[in-house]
């Protein structure tokens, strides 16, 4: 990350920006406005990534920000532009996402500093090891007048490619509910326990998983996933005594999501009761859907249209820094087509012509803002 910061800082300075690293490990580049007392536009995304990742998730949005300023060729606007490369968006190291953007939004809970990574190192210690001061985290908060936040990001899904479109305007980031369901039955001998006398936890969980899929397929735009199942004792010749299954439900409408979650949990109870299983439901998290700012969305739509591309609005099924910044300022996102819909994988890529399209739209967006379009 030190090397990434050093390289990007060089590029930032080369296009006339200042570059610093705040206490949360965010790289902050600033391109001043014509006048000192001017508002700023924030453009950003994250610099961290997942293990065995691709090269575009996050970093593309930071580099596009710097490239847009390069296109200004030193021309000053009525607003300053801050380009931020956020730290710790993915939550890989500390099991907690969006540390960098939360610090910028001023919503970072100080208890977070005591969370540890796999080696037992706390967030506070990791910050110190990176030659930064955790006592100065508050200074990372974005203050002063802000016009908004703009994030360019790869779609990380197949929809734009299916529609043969280079770009998509994000309307909202979906809300998400996460649970673990524990089905408890009775482990017993696979050879001596007759079928009608069994209380098979895995067979119950399997029936429920099929039900989850059917419910999700019947509700437009709903996404429900059982991505992990753990079975005890986990032997081929023993009836499963316990099955622990994860549940992840997402939708842009919080009402629809809670309604579907309630139905899915009720169906688990019904299945467990019929099969003589005990059911434990553990709720892990609930995140409301986050709407992007309508005025910024419209400005993006005008820019997309002005550049001769079709305007397509869509939701994001994944969380992004924009969702955290939206708590404090108007936020908008522009998605770039993701070839093969592949992300969080080394094969992740983008089409150069789509990056050129995003650049064109970004420049048009800056002009719209310059002319008071927001
Ligand atoms: Zn990302």
Tab-separated table of C-alpha atoms and ligand atoms in Angstrom:
chain	number	residue	atom	x	y	z
A	1	UNK	CA	0.000	0.000	0.000
A	2	UNK	CA	2.955	2.327	0.689
A	3	UNK	CA	4.132	1.649	-2.884
A	4	UNK	CA	0.626	2.244	-4.315
A	5	UNK	CA	0.367	5.533	-2.398
A	6	UNK	CA	3.828	6.604	-3.615
A	7	UNK	CA	3.003	5.879	-7.269
A	8	UNK	CA	-0.441	7.505	-7.192
A	9	UNK	CA	0.970	10.545	-5.314
A	10	UNK	CA	3.465	11.016	-8.143
A	11	UNK	CA	0.632	10.946	-10.675
A	12	UNK	CA	-1.455	13.342	-8.560
A	13	UNK	CA	1.402	15.859	-8.243
A	14	UNK	CA	2.104	15.549	-11.946
A	15	UNK	CA	-1.413	16.845	-12.755
A	16	UNK	CA	-1.214	19.734	-10.266
A	17	UNK	CA	-2.663	18.183	-7.112
A	18	UNK	CA	-1.345	18.047	-3.574
A	19	UNK	CA	-1.182	14.527	-2.096
A	20	UNK	CA	-1.291	13.401	1.536
A	21	UNK	CA	-2.235	10.259	3.482
A	22	UNK	CA	-4.694	10.765	6.362
A	23	UNK	CA	-4.661	8.865	9.671
A	24	UNK	CA	-7.044	6.205	8.310
A	25	UNK	CA	-4.604	5.407	5.501
A	26	UNK	CA	-6.645	7.147	2.786
A	27	UNK	CA	-4.667	8.776	-0.016
A	28	UNK	CA	-6.046	12.330	-0.429
A	29	UNK	CA	-5.255	14.369	-3.509
A	30	UNK	CA	-6.536	17.924	-3.852
A	31	UNK	CA	-6.887	20.093	-6.938
A	32	UNK	CA	-7.727	23.674	-5.895
A	33	UNK	CA	-10.542	25.805	-7.288
A	34	UNK	CA	-10.170	29.265	-8.859
A	35	UNK	CA	-10.894	30.865	-5.483
A	36	UNK	CA	-9.890	29.808	-1.975
A	37	UNK	CA	-13.377	29.802	-0.425
A	38	UNK	CA	-14.877	27.340	-2.896
A	39	UNK	CA	-16.825	24.112	-2.401
A	40	UNK	CA	-15.309	20.790	-3.427
A	41	UNK	CA	-16.339	17.761	-5.411
A	42	UNK	CA	-15.057	14.472	-4.032
A	43	UNK	CA	-14.168	11.677	-6.463
A	44	UNK	CA	-13.056	8.390	-4.983
A	45	UNK	CA	-13.015	4.651	-4.592
A	46	UNK	CA	-10.871	2.148	-2.703
A	47	UNK	CA	-7.270	1.008	-3.102
A	48	UNK	CA	-7.451	-2.217	-1.072
A	49	UNK	CA	-8.744	-5.439	-2.542
A	50	UNK	CA	-9.551	-9.083	-1.794
A	51	UNK	CA	-7.121	-12.026	-1.999
A	52	UNK	CA	-6.634	-13.293	-5.596
A	53	UNK	CA	-8.477	-10.227	-6.894
A	54	UNK	CA	-8.588	-8.422	-10.204
A	55	UNK	CA	-6.863	-5.141	-11.022
A	56	UNK	CA	-9.882	-2.852	-11.464
A	57	UNK	CA	-12.257	-3.168	-8.485
A	58	UNK	CA	-11.764	0.122	-6.623
A	59	UNK	CA	-8.473	1.342	-8.106
A	60	UNK	CA	-10.114	2.188	-11.459
A	61	UNK	CA	-12.283	4.818	-9.727
A	62	UNK	CA	-9.234	6.452	-8.149
A	63	UNK	CA	-7.155	6.485	-11.332
A	64	UNK	CA	-10.123	7.830	-13.347
A	65	UNK	CA	-10.354	10.725	-10.866
A	66	UNK	CA	-6.695	11.635	-11.443
A	67	UNK	CA	-7.077	11.197	-15.235
A	68	UNK	CA	-10.063	13.612	-15.239
A	69	UNK	CA	-7.926	16.266	-13.577
A	70	UNK	CA	-5.171	15.615	-16.110
A	71	UNK	CA	-7.762	16.384	-18.819
A	72	UNK	CA	-8.327	19.839	-17.275
A	73	UNK	CA	-4.700	20.725	-18.236
A	74	UNK	CA	-4.334	23.050	-15.249
A	75	UNK	CA	-7.635	24.892	-15.820
A	76	UNK	CA	-9.250	25.884	-12.494
A	77	UNK	CA	-12.976	25.422	-11.853
A	78	UNK	CA	-15.400	27.146	-9.494
A	79	UNK	CA	-15.013	24.127	-7.184
A	80	UNK	CA	-11.986	22.193	-5.953
A	81	UNK	CA	-11.697	18.471	-6.610
A	82	UNK	CA	-10.544	16.011	-3.986
A	83	UNK	CA	-9.584	12.552	-5.223
A	84	UNK	CA	-9.558	9.924	-2.459
A	85	UNK	CA	-8.129	6.416	-2.566
A	86	UNK	CA	-9.898	4.827	0.409
A	87	UNK	CA	-8.302	2.219	2.664
A	88	UNK	CA	-9.886	-1.022	3.942
A	89	UNK	CA	-13.115	-1.047	1.928
A	90	UNK	CA	-13.328	-4.808	1.560
A	91	UNK	CA	-12.960	-5.622	5.256
A	92	UNK	CA	-10.608	-8.523	4.508
A	93	UNK	CA	-8.037	-7.803	7.212
A	94	UNK	CA	-10.203	-6.838	10.207
A	95	UNK	CA	-13.527	-8.399	9.202
A	96	UNK	CA	-14.996	-4.896	9.118
A	97	UNK	CA	-15.495	-3.021	5.826
A	98	UNK	CA	-15.294	0.681	4.839
A	99	UNK	CA	-12.813	1.815	7.503
A	100	UNK	CA	-11.351	4.535	5.240
A	101	UNK	CA	-14.638	5.949	3.964
A	102	UNK	CA	-16.183	5.849	7.443
A	103	UNK	CA	-13.277	7.984	8.703
A	104	UNK	CA	-13.928	10.493	5.877
A	105	UNK	CA	-17.673	10.545	6.599
A	106	UNK	CA	-16.972	10.985	10.325
A	107	UNK	CA	-18.931	7.830	11.177
A	108	UNK	CA	-16.052	5.659	12.405
A	109	UNK	CA	-16.794	4.215	15.840
A	110	UNK	CA	-13.681	4.470	18.074
A	111	UNK	CA	-14.305	0.927	19.420
A	112	UNK	CA	-13.236	-0.257	15.976
A	113	UNK	CA	-9.629	0.573	16.858
A	114	UNK	CA	-9.522	-2.474	19.148
A	115	UNK	CA	-10.565	-4.971	16.447
A	116	UNK	CA	-7.783	-7.375	15.542
A	117	UNK	CA	-6.509	-9.015	12.377
A	118	UNK	CA	-5.543	-12.711	12.031
A	119	UNK	CA	-2.202	-12.008	13.779
A	120	UNK	CA	-3.850	-10.309	16.755
A	121	UNK	CA	-2.727	-6.836	15.649
A	122	UNK	CA	-5.328	-4.154	16.438
A	123	UNK	CA	-6.502	-1.512	13.947
A	124	UNK	CA	-4.769	1.132	16.112
A	125	UNK	CA	-1.488	-0.832	16.036
A	126	UNK	CA	-1.772	-1.385	12.281
A	127	UNK	CA	-2.243	2.366	11.778
A	128	UNK	CA	0.895	3.063	13.855
A	129	UNK	CA	2.857	0.392	11.975
A	130	UNK	CA	1.939	2.213	8.766
A	131	UNK	CA	3.609	5.348	10.279
A	132	UNK	CA	0.283	7.058	10.952
A	133	UNK	CA	-1.306	8.330	14.187
A	134	UNK	CA	-4.665	6.787	15.258
A	135	UNK	CA	-5.248	9.757	17.624
A	136	UNK	CA	-5.641	11.940	14.531
A	137	UNK	CA	-8.422	9.863	12.907
A	138	UNK	CA	-10.966	12.643	13.468
A	139	UNK	CA	-8.947	14.913	11.188
A	140	UNK	CA	-9.730	12.560	8.293
A	141	UNK	CA	-13.366	13.727	8.284
A	142	UNK	CA	-14.320	15.732	5.198
A	143	UNK	CA	-15.353	19.215	6.340
A	144	UNK	CA	-16.432	22.385	4.561
A	145	UNK	CA	-18.851	22.764	1.693
A	146	UNK	CA	-19.084	19.682	-0.527
A	147	UNK	CA	-20.973	19.574	-3.839
A	148	UNK	CA	-21.058	15.800	-3.770
A	149	UNK	CA	-19.270	12.508	-4.100
A	150	UNK	CA	-18.782	10.676	-7.389
A	151	UNK	CA	-17.549	7.098	-7.651
A	152	UNK	CA	-16.634	5.273	-10.855
A	153	UNK	CA	-16.657	1.508	-10.332
A	154	UNK	CA	-16.855	-1.677	-12.380
A	155	UNK	CA	-20.332	-3.214	-12.197
A	156	UNK	CA	-19.007	-6.527	-10.790
A	157	UNK	CA	-21.980	-8.243	-12.427
A	158	UNK	CA	-23.233	-9.234	-15.898
A	159	UNK	CA	-26.174	-6.835	-16.462
A	160	UNK	CA	-24.522	-4.076	-18.535
A	161	UNK	CA	-22.795	-6.664	-20.691
A	162	UNK	CA	-26.112	-8.442	-21.277
A	163	UNK	CA	-27.639	-5.145	-22.399
A	164	UNK	CA	-24.547	-4.318	-24.509
A	165	UNK	CA	-24.135	-1.013	-22.647
A	166	UNK	CA	-20.827	0.563	-21.578
A	167	UNK	CA	-22.168	2.524	-18.580
A	168	UNK	CA	-24.876	2.447	-15.924
A	169	UNK	CA	-26.070	5.085	-13.456
A	170	UNK	CA	-26.622	3.700	-9.972
A	171	UNK	CA	-29.984	4.621	-8.426
A	172	UNK	CA	-29.541	2.798	-5.160
A	173	UNK	CA	-27.336	0.329	-3.337
A	174	UNK	CA	-29.425	-2.604	-2.154
A	175	UNK	CA	-30.205	-3.287	1.487
A	176	UNK	CA	-28.981	-6.539	2.955
A	177	UNK	CA	-29.968	-8.962	5.745
A	178	UNK	CA	-27.613	-11.675	6.992
A	179	UNK	CA	-28.457	-14.640	9.203
A	180	UNK	CA	-27.240	-18.066	10.263
A	181	UNK	CA	-29.874	-20.793	10.632
A	182	UNK	CA	-28.989	-23.806	12.753
A	183	UNK	CA	-31.066	-26.950	12.156
A	184	UNK	CA	-30.640	-29.422	15.021
A	185	UNK	CA	-31.635	-33.074	14.590
A	186	UNK	CA	-30.224	-36.325	15.910
A	187	UNK	CA	-26.961	-37.826	14.703
A	188	UNK	CA	-27.284	-41.594	14.360
A	189	UNK	CA	-26.053	-44.654	12.470
A	190	UNK	CA	-26.698	-44.473	8.709
A	191	UNK	CA	-27.112	-48.246	8.495
A	192	UNK	CA	-29.400	-49.010	11.413
A	193	UNK	CA	-31.777	-46.018	11.654
A	194	UNK	CA	-34.913	-46.532	9.487
A	195	UNK	CA	-35.889	-43.564	7.328
A	196	UNK	CA	-39.167	-42.703	9.114
A	197	UNK	CA	-37.384	-42.581	12.510
A	198	UNK	CA	-34.688	-40.114	11.474
A	199	UNK	CA	-34.314	-36.475	12.455
A	200	UNK	CA	-31.881	-35.523	9.686
A	201	UNK	CA	-30.684	-31.928	10.098
A	202	UNK	CA	-29.078	-31.763	6.653
A	203	UNK	CA	-32.144	-33.092	4.813
A	204	UNK	CA	-34.209	-30.401	6.597
A	205	UNK	CA	-31.707	-27.678	5.690
A	206	UNK	CA	-31.637	-28.919	2.071
A	207	UNK	CA	-35.437	-28.711	1.800
A	208	UNK	CA	-35.288	-25.178	3.175
A	209	UNK	CA	-32.493	-24.107	0.776
A	210	UNK	CA	-34.642	-25.226	-2.177
A	211	UNK	CA	-37.475	-23.173	-0.725
A	212	UNK	CA	-35.215	-20.070	-0.401
A	213	UNK	CA	-34.382	-20.304	-4.098
A	214	UNK	CA	-38.025	-20.657	-5.148
A	215	UNK	CA	-39.126	-17.688	-3.003
A	216	UNK	CA	-36.310	-15.515	-4.427
A	217	UNK	CA	-37.099	-16.438	-8.033
A	218	UNK	CA	-40.714	-15.337	-7.567
A	219	UNK	CA	-39.865	-11.787	-6.383
A	220	UNK	CA	-38.474	-9.429	-9.054
A	221	UNK	CA	-34.904	-8.218	-8.378
A	222	UNK	CA	-34.673	-10.151	-5.129
A	223	UNK	CA	-31.387	-11.924	-4.351
A	224	UNK	CA	-31.286	-14.647	-1.707
A	225	UNK	CA	-28.235	-16.827	-1.147
A	226	UNK	CA	-27.301	-19.715	1.115
A	227	UNK	CA	-23.575	-19.607	0.447
A	228	UNK	CA	-22.227	-21.709	3.274
A	229	UNK	CA	-23.350	-24.823	5.074
A	230	UNK	CA	-21.545	-26.637	7.863
A	231	UNK	CA	-22.650	-30.140	8.850
A	232	UNK	CA	-21.941	-32.027	12.085
A	233	UNK	CA	-20.579	-34.571	12.652
A	234	UNK	CA	-19.870	-34.544	8.914
A	235	UNK	CA	-19.284	-38.228	8.166
A	236	UNK	CA	-20.619	-40.183	5.193
A	237	UNK	CA	-22.090	-42.951	7.366
A	238	UNK	CA	-23.692	-40.749	10.036
A	239	UNK	CA	-27.049	-38.958	9.810
A	240	UNK	CA	-26.399	-35.210	10.199
A	241	UNK	CA	-27.113	-34.036	13.745
A	242	UNK	CA	-26.630	-30.346	12.982
A	243	UNK	CA	-26.590	-28.155	9.878
A	244	UNK	CA	-25.586	-24.491	10.066
A	245	UNK	CA	-26.554	-22.514	6.970
A	246	UNK	CA	-25.889	-18.871	6.092
A	247	UNK	CA	-28.575	-16.643	4.586
A	248	UNK	CA	-27.980	-13.418	2.628
A	249	UNK	CA	-31.018	-11.508	1.300
A	250	UNK	CA	-30.779	-8.302	-0.771
A	251	UNK	CA	-33.260	-5.932	-2.413
A	252	UNK	CA	-33.448	-2.232	-3.258
A	253	UNK	CA	-36.764	-1.930	-1.362
A	254	UNK	CA	-36.373	-2.416	2.404
A	255	UNK	CA	-40.070	-3.322	2.808
A	256	UNK	CA	-39.893	-6.104	0.225
A	257	UNK	CA	-36.647	-7.380	1.762
A	258	UNK	CA	-38.078	-7.608	5.315
A	259	UNK	CA	-41.227	-9.266	3.983
A	260	UNK	CA	-39.236	-11.912	2.104
A	261	UNK	CA	-36.889	-12.481	5.063
A	262	UNK	CA	-39.931	-13.098	7.297
A	263	UNK	CA	-41.350	-15.605	4.775
A	264	UNK	CA	-38.035	-17.435	4.419
A	265	UNK	CA	-37.615	-17.699	8.203
A	266	UNK	CA	-41.223	-18.894	8.653
A	267	UNK	CA	-40.678	-21.594	6.032
A	268	UNK	CA	-37.601	-22.783	7.972
A	269	UNK	CA	-39.737	-23.031	11.121
A	270	UNK	CA	-42.451	-24.987	9.295
A	271	UNK	CA	-39.957	-27.412	7.742
A	272	UNK	CA	-38.119	-27.895	11.060
A	273	UNK	CA	-41.369	-28.527	12.948
A	274	UNK	CA	-42.610	-31.100	10.403
A	275	UNK	CA	-39.293	-32.966	10.555
A	276	UNK	CA	-38.922	-32.872	14.338
A	277	UNK	CA	-35.872	-30.599	14.166
A	278	UNK	CA	-35.005	-27.718	16.459
A	279	UNK	CA	-34.256	-24.424	14.753
A	280	UNK	CA	-32.066	-21.556	15.966
A	281	UNK	CA	-31.987	-18.293	14.029
A	282	UNK	CA	-29.014	-15.950	14.522
A	283	UNK	CA	-29.253	-12.484	12.998
A	284	UNK	CA	-25.890	-10.974	12.035
A	285	UNK	CA	-26.585	-7.728	10.261
A	286	UNK	CA	-29.174	-5.604	8.599
A	287	UNK	CA	-28.219	-2.775	6.271
A	288	UNK	CA	-30.889	-0.528	4.747
A	289	UNK	CA	-30.857	0.288	1.042
A	290	UNK	CA	-29.055	3.562	0.258
A	291	UNK	CA	-30.451	5.818	-2.462
A	292	UNK	CA	-28.048	7.830	-4.593
A	293	UNK	CA	-28.720	11.581	-4.835
A	294	UNK	CA	-31.396	12.333	-7.495
A	295	UNK	CA	-29.842	15.659	-8.629
A	296	UNK	CA	-26.404	14.096	-9.113
A	297	UNK	CA	-28.005	11.110	-10.871
A	298	UNK	CA	-29.718	13.487	-13.270
A	299	UNK	CA	-26.490	15.416	-13.887
A	300	UNK	CA	-24.809	12.083	-14.694
A	301	UNK	CA	-27.713	11.130	-16.964
A	302	UNK	CA	-27.389	14.450	-18.859
A	303	UNK	CA	-23.651	13.868	-19.228
A	304	UNK	CA	-24.154	10.295	-20.475
A	305	UNK	CA	-26.720	11.524	-23.004
A	306	UNK	CA	-24.545	14.483	-24.035
A	307	UNK	CA	-21.699	12.065	-24.815
A	308	UNK	CA	-23.986	9.997	-27.024
A	309	UNK	CA	-24.392	6.917	-24.818
A	310	UNK	CA	-27.713	5.333	-23.803
A	311	UNK	CA	-28.872	6.258	-20.297
A	312	UNK	CA	-29.391	3.157	-18.168
A	313	UNK	CA	-30.266	3.292	-14.482
A	314	UNK	CA	-29.671	0.303	-12.236
A	315	UNK	CA	-29.152	-0.825	-8.641
A	316	UNK	CA	-25.932	-2.027	-7.093
A	317	UNK	CA	-26.099	-5.437	-5.449
A	318	UNK	CA	-22.720	-4.892	-3.791
A	319	UNK	CA	-21.826	-2.343	-1.117
A	320	UNK	CA	-19.504	0.538	-2.040
A	321	UNK	CA	-17.791	3.514	-0.374
A	322	UNK	CA	-20.538	5.691	-1.951
A	323	UNK	CA	-23.017	4.129	0.487
A	324	UNK	CA	-20.944	5.403	3.456
A	325	UNK	CA	-20.320	8.872	1.958
A	326	UNK	CA	-24.062	9.172	1.155
A	327	UNK	CA	-24.710	9.523	4.899
A	328	UNK	CA	-22.898	12.883	4.819
A	329	UNK	CA	-23.162	14.294	1.288
A	330	UNK	CA	-24.993	13.851	-2.024
A	331	UNK	CA	-23.485	10.759	-3.654
A	332	UNK	CA	-23.581	9.245	-7.132
A	333	UNK	CA	-22.037	6.244	-8.880
A	334	UNK	CA	-21.282	5.401	-12.479
A	335	UNK	CA	-20.823	1.717	-13.296
A	336	UNK	CA	-18.610	0.453	-16.104
A	337	UNK	CA	-19.434	-2.785	-17.930
A	338	UNK	CA	-17.652	-5.806	-16.451
A	339	UNK	CA	-16.667	-8.311	-19.190
A	340	UNK	CA	-18.026	-11.756	-18.339
A	341	UNK	CA	-19.535	-10.250	-15.174
A	342	UNK	CA	-16.347	-11.396	-13.416
A	343	UNK	CA	-14.983	-9.611	-10.354
A	344	UNK	CA	-13.010	-10.505	-7.208
A	345	UNK	CA	-11.058	-12.785	-9.547
A	346	UNK	CA	-7.781	-12.358	-11.521
A	347	UNK	CA	-9.779	-12.480	-14.801
A	348	UNK	CA	-11.601	-9.250	-13.854
A	349	UNK	CA	-11.125	-6.680	-16.617
A	350	UNK	CA	-12.641	-3.677	-18.447
A	351	UNK	CA	-12.887	-2.664	-22.107
A	352	UNK	CA	-10.572	0.300	-22.854
A	353	UNK	CA	-13.393	1.910	-24.869
A	354	UNK	CA	-15.660	1.758	-21.786
A	355	UNK	CA	-12.989	3.506	-19.717
A	356	UNK	CA	-12.790	6.135	-22.487
A	357	UNK	CA	-16.600	6.460	-22.323
A	358	UNK	CA	-16.466	6.946	-18.529
A	359	UNK	CA	-13.740	9.594	-18.997
A	360	UNK	CA	-15.867	11.466	-21.530
A	361	UNK	CA	-18.883	11.364	-19.230
A	362	UNK	CA	-16.722	12.464	-16.276
A	363	UNK	CA	-15.500	15.511	-18.203
A	364	UNK	CA	-19.065	16.390	-19.270
A	365	UNK	CA	-20.135	16.005	-15.618
A	366	UNK	CA	-17.410	18.431	-14.454
A	367	UNK	CA	-18.542	20.933	-17.124
A	368	UNK	CA	-22.156	20.571	-15.996
A	369	UNK	CA	-21.110	21.250	-12.395
A	370	UNK	CA	-18.952	24.193	-13.547
A	371	UNK	CA	-22.001	25.696	-15.275
A	372	UNK	CA	-24.043	25.383	-12.096
A	373	UNK	CA	-25.925	22.268	-13.170
A	374	UNK	CA	-26.336	21.077	-9.581
B	1	LIG	ZN1	-15.010	-2.239	-4.976
